Each structure stands twice: as structure tokens, then as C-alpha cells.
Short mmCIF file of C-alpha atoms in Angstrom, two decimals:
data_model
loop_
_atom_site.label_atom_id
_atom_site.label_comp_id
_atom_site.label_asym_id
_atom_site.label_seq_id
_atom_site.Cartn_x
_atom_site.Cartn_y
_atom_site.Cartn_z
CA SER A 1 144.06 89.72 99.22
CA LYS A 2 147.76 90.05 100.02
CA ILE A 3 147.89 93.73 99.01
CA LEU A 4 144.52 95.14 100.03
CA GLY A 5 144.14 92.88 103.05
CA ARG A 6 147.36 94.12 104.60
CA HIS A 7 146.53 97.74 103.82
CA THR A 8 143.13 97.26 105.44
CA ILE A 9 144.73 96.03 108.65
CA GLU A 10 147.22 98.90 108.73
CA GLN A 11 144.53 101.55 108.28
CA LEU A 12 142.01 100.02 110.69
CA ALA A 13 144.56 99.64 113.49
CA ARG A 14 143.45 102.80 115.28
CA GLY A 15 143.51 101.46 118.81
CA ASP A 16 141.18 98.56 118.08
CA THR A 17 142.19 94.92 117.92
CA ILE A 18 142.22 93.85 114.26
CA PRO A 19 142.34 90.05 113.91
CA MET A 20 143.07 88.52 110.52
CA LEU A 21 141.66 85.32 109.00
CA ASP A 22 143.74 83.78 106.23
CA ILE A 23 145.27 80.49 105.16
CA VAL A 24 148.85 81.78 105.35
CA GLN A 25 150.36 83.97 108.07
CA ARG A 26 152.56 86.59 106.40
CA HIS A 27 152.71 89.06 109.29
CA HIS A 28 153.03 88.64 113.03
CA ASP A 29 151.94 92.05 114.36
CA VAL A 30 148.19 91.28 114.54
CA PRO A 31 146.16 88.36 115.96
CA PHE A 32 146.05 85.67 113.28
CA TYR A 33 143.52 82.90 112.75
CA SER A 34 143.97 80.16 110.17
CA GLY A 35 140.70 78.93 108.76
CA ASP A 36 138.56 77.94 105.79
CA THR A 37 136.26 80.79 104.76
CA THR A 38 134.01 78.33 102.92
CA ASP A 39 133.26 76.47 106.16
CA LYS A 40 130.54 78.24 108.16
CA TRP A 41 131.41 76.46 111.41
CA ASP A 42 135.11 77.19 111.02
CA VAL A 43 134.38 80.88 110.47
CA LEU A 44 131.85 80.98 113.31
CA ASP A 45 134.34 79.46 115.73
CA ILE A 46 136.92 82.11 114.81
CA LEU A 47 134.39 84.94 115.11
CA GLU A 48 133.34 83.79 118.56
CA ARG A 49 136.92 83.36 119.76
CA SER A 50 138.03 86.74 118.39
CA GLY A 51 134.93 88.69 119.43
CA VAL A 52 134.69 90.40 116.03
CA THR A 53 131.71 92.73 115.45
CA TYR A 54 132.73 94.21 112.07
CA ILE A 55 134.06 92.24 109.07
CA VAL A 56 135.90 93.44 105.96
CA GLN A 57 136.00 90.58 103.46
CA ASN A 58 138.98 90.95 101.11
CA ALA A 59 139.26 87.31 100.01
CA LEU A 60 141.07 87.01 96.68
CA LEU A 61 141.54 84.08 94.31
CA ARG A 62 143.96 84.45 91.44
CA ARG A 63 142.59 84.55 87.93
CA GLY A 64 143.45 81.77 85.50
CA VAL A 65 143.29 78.79 87.85
CA LYS A 66 142.96 75.42 86.11
CA ASP A 67 139.78 74.50 87.97
CA PRO A 68 137.29 77.40 87.70
CA SER A 69 134.97 75.75 90.25
CA VAL A 70 137.42 77.14 92.83
CA TYR A 71 135.99 80.60 92.14
CA PHE A 72 132.43 79.53 92.84
CA ARG A 73 133.42 77.76 96.02
CA GLY A 74 135.48 80.71 97.25
CA TYR A 75 133.34 83.65 96.19
CA ILE A 76 129.81 82.22 96.37
CA GLU A 77 129.86 79.39 98.90
CA GLY A 78 132.51 81.24 100.89
CA THR A 79 130.50 84.45 101.00
CA GLN A 80 127.39 82.52 102.05
CA ALA A 81 129.36 80.81 104.82
CA ILE A 82 130.72 84.13 106.08
CA VAL A 83 127.25 85.72 106.03
CA GLU A 84 125.69 82.83 107.97
CA ALA A 85 128.54 82.77 110.48
CA ALA A 86 128.36 86.55 110.89
CA ILE A 87 124.64 86.42 111.66
CA ALA A 88 125.11 83.56 114.12
CA ALA A 89 127.92 85.45 115.87
CA GLY A 90 125.98 88.70 116.11
CA VAL A 91 128.26 90.64 113.74
CA ARG A 92 126.69 93.99 112.85
CA LYS A 93 128.69 95.22 109.83
CA LEU A 94 130.04 93.32 106.81
CA ILE A 95 131.88 94.98 103.92
CA TYR A 96 132.44 92.88 100.80
CA THR A 97 135.20 93.79 98.36
CA SER A 98 133.73 92.94 94.97
CA SER A 99 135.13 93.97 91.57
CA ALA A 100 134.24 96.35 88.76
CA GLY A 101 135.00 93.37 86.50
CA ILE A 102 131.55 91.93 87.22
CA ILE A 103 130.10 94.18 84.49
CA PHE A 104 133.02 93.82 82.03
CA ASP A 105 131.99 92.10 78.78
CA SER A 106 135.38 92.19 76.96
CA THR A 107 134.47 95.37 75.05
CA ASP A 108 135.54 98.93 75.78
CA ILE A 109 133.11 100.47 78.27
CA MET A 110 132.99 104.09 79.42
CA ASN A 111 131.09 106.19 81.95
CA VAL A 112 129.86 103.16 83.84
CA ASN A 113 127.83 103.68 87.00
CA GLU A 114 125.99 101.58 89.55
CA TRP A 115 122.85 101.41 87.43
CA VAL A 116 124.53 99.04 84.96
CA PRO A 117 123.00 95.56 85.55
CA TYR A 118 124.90 92.33 85.99
CA LEU A 119 125.78 90.61 82.72
CA GLU A 120 123.27 88.07 81.41
CA LYS A 121 126.14 86.20 79.77
CA PRO A 122 129.23 86.62 81.99
CA PHE A 123 132.55 87.25 80.25
CA ALA A 124 134.43 84.84 82.51
CA MET A 125 133.76 82.49 85.41
CA TYR A 126 135.91 84.65 87.68
CA ASN A 127 133.75 87.71 87.01
CA ASP A 128 130.52 85.72 87.35
CA SER A 129 131.54 84.22 90.68
CA LYS A 130 132.38 87.68 92.05
CA ALA A 131 128.99 88.96 90.91
CA GLN A 132 127.15 86.03 92.48
CA GLY A 133 129.07 86.54 95.71
CA GLU A 134 128.09 90.20 95.69
CA LYS A 135 124.43 89.26 95.32
CA VAL A 136 124.67 86.93 98.32
CA MET A 137 126.21 89.73 100.37
CA LEU A 138 123.66 92.39 99.44
CA GLU A 139 120.67 90.09 99.90
CA ALA A 140 121.87 89.44 103.45
CA ASN A 141 121.47 93.09 104.40
CA GLY A 142 119.04 93.54 107.27
CA LYS A 143 118.94 89.88 108.31
CA ASP A 144 119.03 89.65 112.11
CA GLY A 145 120.62 93.08 112.41
CA LEU A 146 123.45 92.49 109.88
CA LEU A 147 124.24 95.49 107.64
CA THR A 148 126.14 94.87 104.41
CA ILE A 149 127.69 96.86 101.59
CA ALA A 150 129.76 95.94 98.51
CA LEU A 151 132.61 98.00 97.06
CA CYS A 152 133.68 97.36 93.46
CA PRO A 153 137.18 98.70 92.72
CA ALA A 154 138.74 98.57 89.27
CA GLY A 155 142.36 97.67 88.57
CA VAL A 156 143.74 97.78 92.11
CA PHE A 157 147.36 98.92 92.36
CA GLY A 158 149.66 100.17 95.08
CA PRO A 159 153.11 99.99 96.70
CA LYS A 160 152.77 96.31 97.66
CA ASP A 161 151.70 95.29 94.15
CA SER A 162 154.27 93.43 92.07
CA GLN A 163 152.08 92.55 89.06
CA ILE A 164 151.34 95.27 86.54
CA ALA A 165 150.81 94.63 82.86
CA GLY A 166 148.33 95.56 80.16
CA SER A 167 147.54 96.78 76.67
CA GLY A 168 147.35 100.22 75.12
CA SER A 169 143.81 100.85 76.36
CA LEU A 170 142.89 103.45 78.94
CA PHE A 171 141.95 101.88 82.24
CA ASP A 172 140.31 103.43 85.29
CA CYS A 173 142.42 102.07 88.13
CA THR A 174 142.05 102.32 91.89
CA TYR A 175 144.89 103.00 94.29
CA ASP A 176 144.66 100.61 97.24
CA GLY A 177 144.88 103.46 99.75
CA ASN A 178 141.79 105.02 98.19
CA ILE A 179 139.91 101.73 98.51
CA MET A 180 140.88 101.64 102.15
CA ARG A 181 139.57 105.16 102.74
CA THR A 182 136.32 104.15 101.09
CA ILE A 183 136.08 101.07 103.32
CA LEU A 184 136.39 103.36 106.35
CA PHE A 185 133.69 105.69 104.98
CA ALA A 186 131.44 102.74 104.15
CA GLY A 187 131.80 101.23 107.61
CA GLY A 188 130.82 104.53 109.17
CA GLY A 189 127.79 104.73 106.90
CA LEU A 190 126.39 101.34 107.90
CA VAL A 191 123.92 102.52 110.51
CA PRO A 192 120.72 100.61 111.35
CA PRO A 193 117.40 102.36 110.68
CA PRO A 194 115.43 104.18 111.95
CA SER A 195 118.19 105.92 113.92
CA TYR A 196 119.68 107.09 110.62
CA PRO A 197 118.10 106.83 107.13
CA SER A 198 121.17 105.30 105.51
CA ALA A 199 121.15 104.92 101.72
CA THR A 200 124.26 102.75 101.77
CA ASN A 201 122.98 99.62 103.49
CA GLY A 202 122.61 96.70 101.08
CA GLN A 203 124.05 98.61 98.12
CA ALA A 204 127.03 98.22 95.78
CA PHE A 205 129.33 101.06 94.72
CA LEU A 206 131.92 101.31 91.96
CA ILE A 207 135.25 102.66 93.20
CA THR A 208 137.91 104.23 90.95
CA ASP A 209 140.37 107.11 91.12
CA GLY A 210 138.44 108.94 88.40
CA GLU A 211 141.63 109.36 86.34
CA PRO A 212 141.81 106.83 83.45
CA LEU A 213 145.42 105.90 82.65
CA TYR A 214 147.38 103.71 80.31
CA ILE A 215 148.57 100.70 82.28
CA LEU A 216 152.13 101.36 81.15
CA ASP A 217 151.90 104.86 82.64
CA ILE A 218 151.36 103.26 86.04
CA THR A 219 154.41 101.10 85.46
CA GLY A 220 156.33 104.30 84.80
CA LEU A 221 155.19 105.69 88.14
CA TYR A 222 156.58 102.62 89.85
CA ASP A 223 159.89 103.07 88.05
CA GLU A 224 160.00 106.70 89.16
CA HIS A 225 158.78 106.36 92.76
CA GLY A 226 159.23 102.71 93.72
CA GLN A 227 157.73 101.84 97.08
CA ARG A 228 157.08 105.51 97.77
CA LEU A 229 154.35 105.55 95.15
CA SER A 230 151.29 107.48 96.35
CA GLY A 231 147.87 107.38 94.74
CA PRO A 232 145.55 110.04 93.41
CA LYS A 233 142.99 111.48 95.80
CA VAL A 234 139.52 109.96 96.00
CA GLN A 235 137.34 112.17 93.82
CA SER A 236 133.82 110.86 94.17
CA ALA A 237 133.64 107.43 95.77
CA TYR A 238 132.40 108.57 99.17
CA GLU A 239 130.05 111.16 97.71
CA ARG A 240 128.34 108.38 95.73
CA LEU A 241 127.90 106.23 98.84
CA GLY A 242 124.70 108.07 99.64
CA GLY A 243 123.29 107.94 96.12
CA ALA A 244 123.58 105.67 93.10
CA THR A 245 123.16 101.94 93.28
CA ARG A 246 123.09 99.04 90.87
CA VAL A 247 119.66 97.56 90.16
#
């Protein structure tokens, strides 16, 4: 993800080396590795060369591609490849950025929580592929010492976002900085038992700002603040990391 991926790197750069795996190098201030995330051996080679022990997977494929099989290759086969490579490389923590869209059925939904099941009839192939990728990630929790967690933000926006549009419906969005804070919290909560009885390992959590807005209202904020736009504070995402989960 061009937006969230960059923000992740900026926030994690706290004295540690933060390598980036992508197909295009947009920045030159961090170690960069070009590779195919759907190729287990390609990913494993990069993990071994970089010495990574903690992965944040922010892979993003644009909606509306002509060949929807791209989603399944990227989000399902790609996630499986990353999981297998992570286990082989001895990686201990893996955070998967999923999407709240995996439970969207094209109707207005309110007060959704992690107990809402996956859709039996997915609304779109994009959503289904994200859901299947999330399942792969969560089922990998505990395998050979790997701890996993999935975060499901809704309507990501932020200063580096250039695409905002929508209808007159209220939408619970998520400022990218808040997602990043939640990633930091989640990483700290991935602790192997029995040293700490973590309730976050192998779970998925919905992430929003808790302040439903009209999409056009967000556009107005951009007009008013431009690149200085700051997001609402996280209201409950971290508090829920020790509790609710989707079944």
C-alpha cells in the first residue's frame, strides 16, 4: 500500500532497521528489496538476507482490475507464500492488514463488531480474496512459533491519499495514522504463551475512528487543511485488542 506502507515505515523507524519489500522503489531512505510476494522462495531469500524477525504485510491491489484472479493470487496465494517463508525464516510476528470490507454485503450496516461472520456469498471478488487471505493468516498462528494478527480498517484516508470520493451515506473511516498506532499496539501484544496469556494472537480486529462521516466531509477537511490534515484520536481499537474476535 503506497499510503499505509510508507506511514508504517515512518512510524516503525525508531532506531531499528526497517527494510521494505515492494515491486517499485518510491523512496530511498530505507533498505529496499524488490520481489514477488506470491513466490515463497523469493520472499524467503529476502527475509534471510534482511534478517527480518517481524513482518507487517500491507500489500494492496487496486479494486476494479480487469482480471479478478489477480486478487486471489495476491491476497490468498501471496499470503500463504509469506506465511510459509516467515516460518522457514524463523520470523516471530506477522501482522496482516485486512479490510472491514470483507463483511460488506452492499447494504447499509451499522454497529458491526468482530463477531460478524464472513459472508457466505461475498459481495465482490476483492472482498472475498481479502477474507480468504485473512483466514490463511489467522490459521497460521502458533505454527513453529509464528504469532499472527489481522487488522481490518475501514475507509483508509490520510495526508498521502489522493483518491477520495463517495455517496451521501455515512461511512466509518480510519485515519492512516490511527491504523499505524494500532499496528504498534498489536505488535506489542503478540507475545508467546505461557509467558503472557495474550488474547490477541490469531485474532482479527475491526479498526475505525469511531466517528462516522459523510465522505464529502472528509474532502472538505482536505480542502481546509491540505497535507496538514490530522486524524481523530483512536477511541477503542487498542482496548478491543484484548477482547472481541470474529468467529
